[in-house]
mmCIF file of C-alpha atoms in Angstrom:
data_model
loop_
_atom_site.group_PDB
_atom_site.id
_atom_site.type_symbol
_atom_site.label_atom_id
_atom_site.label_comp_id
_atom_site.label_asym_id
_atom_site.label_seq_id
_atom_site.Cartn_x
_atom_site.Cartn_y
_atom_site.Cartn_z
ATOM 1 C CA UNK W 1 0.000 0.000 0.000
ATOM 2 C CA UNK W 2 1.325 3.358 -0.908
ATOM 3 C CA UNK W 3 1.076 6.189 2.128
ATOM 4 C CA UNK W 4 0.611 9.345 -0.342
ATOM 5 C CA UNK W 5 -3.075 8.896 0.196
ATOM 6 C CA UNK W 6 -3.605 8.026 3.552
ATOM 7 C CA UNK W 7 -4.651 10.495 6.059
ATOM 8 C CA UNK W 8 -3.446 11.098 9.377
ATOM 9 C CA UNK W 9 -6.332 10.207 12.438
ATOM 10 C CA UNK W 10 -4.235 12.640 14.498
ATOM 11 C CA UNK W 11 -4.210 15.747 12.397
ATOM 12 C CA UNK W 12 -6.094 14.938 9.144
ATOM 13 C CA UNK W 13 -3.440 15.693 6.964
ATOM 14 C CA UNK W 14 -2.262 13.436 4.582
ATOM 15 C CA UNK W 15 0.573 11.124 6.039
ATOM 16 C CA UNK W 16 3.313 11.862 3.604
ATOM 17 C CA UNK W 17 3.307 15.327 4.380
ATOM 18 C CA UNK W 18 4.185 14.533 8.296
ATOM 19 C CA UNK W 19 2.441 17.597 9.702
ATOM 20 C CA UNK W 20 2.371 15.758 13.205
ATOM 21 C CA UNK W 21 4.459 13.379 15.243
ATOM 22 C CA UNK W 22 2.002 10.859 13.845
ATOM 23 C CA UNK W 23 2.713 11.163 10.679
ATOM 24 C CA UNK W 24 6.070 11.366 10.799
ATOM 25 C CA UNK W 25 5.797 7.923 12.678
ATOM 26 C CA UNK W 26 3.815 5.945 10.459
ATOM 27 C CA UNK W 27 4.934 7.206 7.372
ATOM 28 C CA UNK W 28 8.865 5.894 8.667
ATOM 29 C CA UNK W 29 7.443 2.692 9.272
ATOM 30 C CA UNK W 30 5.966 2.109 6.034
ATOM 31 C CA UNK W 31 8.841 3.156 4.493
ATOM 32 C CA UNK W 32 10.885 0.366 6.628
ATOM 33 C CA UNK W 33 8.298 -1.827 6.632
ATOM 34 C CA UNK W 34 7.983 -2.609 2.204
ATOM 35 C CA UNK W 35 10.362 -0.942 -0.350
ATOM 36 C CA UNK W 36 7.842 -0.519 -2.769
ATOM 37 C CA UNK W 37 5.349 1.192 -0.217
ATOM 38 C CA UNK W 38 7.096 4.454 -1.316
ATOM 39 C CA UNK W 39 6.644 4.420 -5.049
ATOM 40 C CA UNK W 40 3.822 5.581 -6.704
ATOM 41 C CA UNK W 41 1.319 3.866 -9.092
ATOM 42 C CA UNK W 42 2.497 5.017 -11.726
ATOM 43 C CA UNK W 43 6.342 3.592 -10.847
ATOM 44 C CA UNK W 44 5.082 0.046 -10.513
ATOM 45 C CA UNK W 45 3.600 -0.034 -13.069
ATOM 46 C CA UNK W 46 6.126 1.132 -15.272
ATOM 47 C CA UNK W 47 8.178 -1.305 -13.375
ATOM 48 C CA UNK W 48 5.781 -3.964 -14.096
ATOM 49 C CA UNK W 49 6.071 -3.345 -18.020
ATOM 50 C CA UNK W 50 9.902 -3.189 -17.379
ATOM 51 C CA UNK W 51 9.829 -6.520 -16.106
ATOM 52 C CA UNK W 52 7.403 -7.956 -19.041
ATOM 53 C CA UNK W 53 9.405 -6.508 -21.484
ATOM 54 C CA UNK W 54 12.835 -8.278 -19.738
ATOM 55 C CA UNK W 55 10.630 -12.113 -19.781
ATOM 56 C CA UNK W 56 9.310 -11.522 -23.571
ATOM 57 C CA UNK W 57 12.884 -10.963 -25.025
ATOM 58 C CA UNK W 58 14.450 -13.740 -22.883
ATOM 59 C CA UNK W 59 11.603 -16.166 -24.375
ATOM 60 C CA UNK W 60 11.778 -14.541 -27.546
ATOM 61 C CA UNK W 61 15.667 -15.342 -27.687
ATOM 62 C CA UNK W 62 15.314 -19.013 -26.092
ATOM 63 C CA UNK W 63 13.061 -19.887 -28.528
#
């Protein structure tokens, strides 16, 4: 789960902003917690396609 739109029950601000002690807390832990909790969408799934793209021309070449 990506933190950019969760909100803070403390301060009601959105968590990766870390307005609050909070914040600040829980948005450190997610980042420790998964390495892909701090990329966007958008990242994964160009990521994603970056991966595809790596399988297709290793089949394409084994075949």
């Amino acid at each position: 789960m990506t933190y950019d739109r969760l909100v803070c029950a403390n301060c009601a601000a959105p968590v990766n902003e870390g307005r609050c002690p909070v914040c600040r807390a829980n948005r450190e832990r997610l980042q420790q917690e998964n390495f892909f909790a701090g990329l966007n969408p958008t990242a994964l799934v160009a990521l994603l396609v970056v991966l595809i793209a790596a399988v297709a021309l290793l089949a394409h070449q084994s075949a």
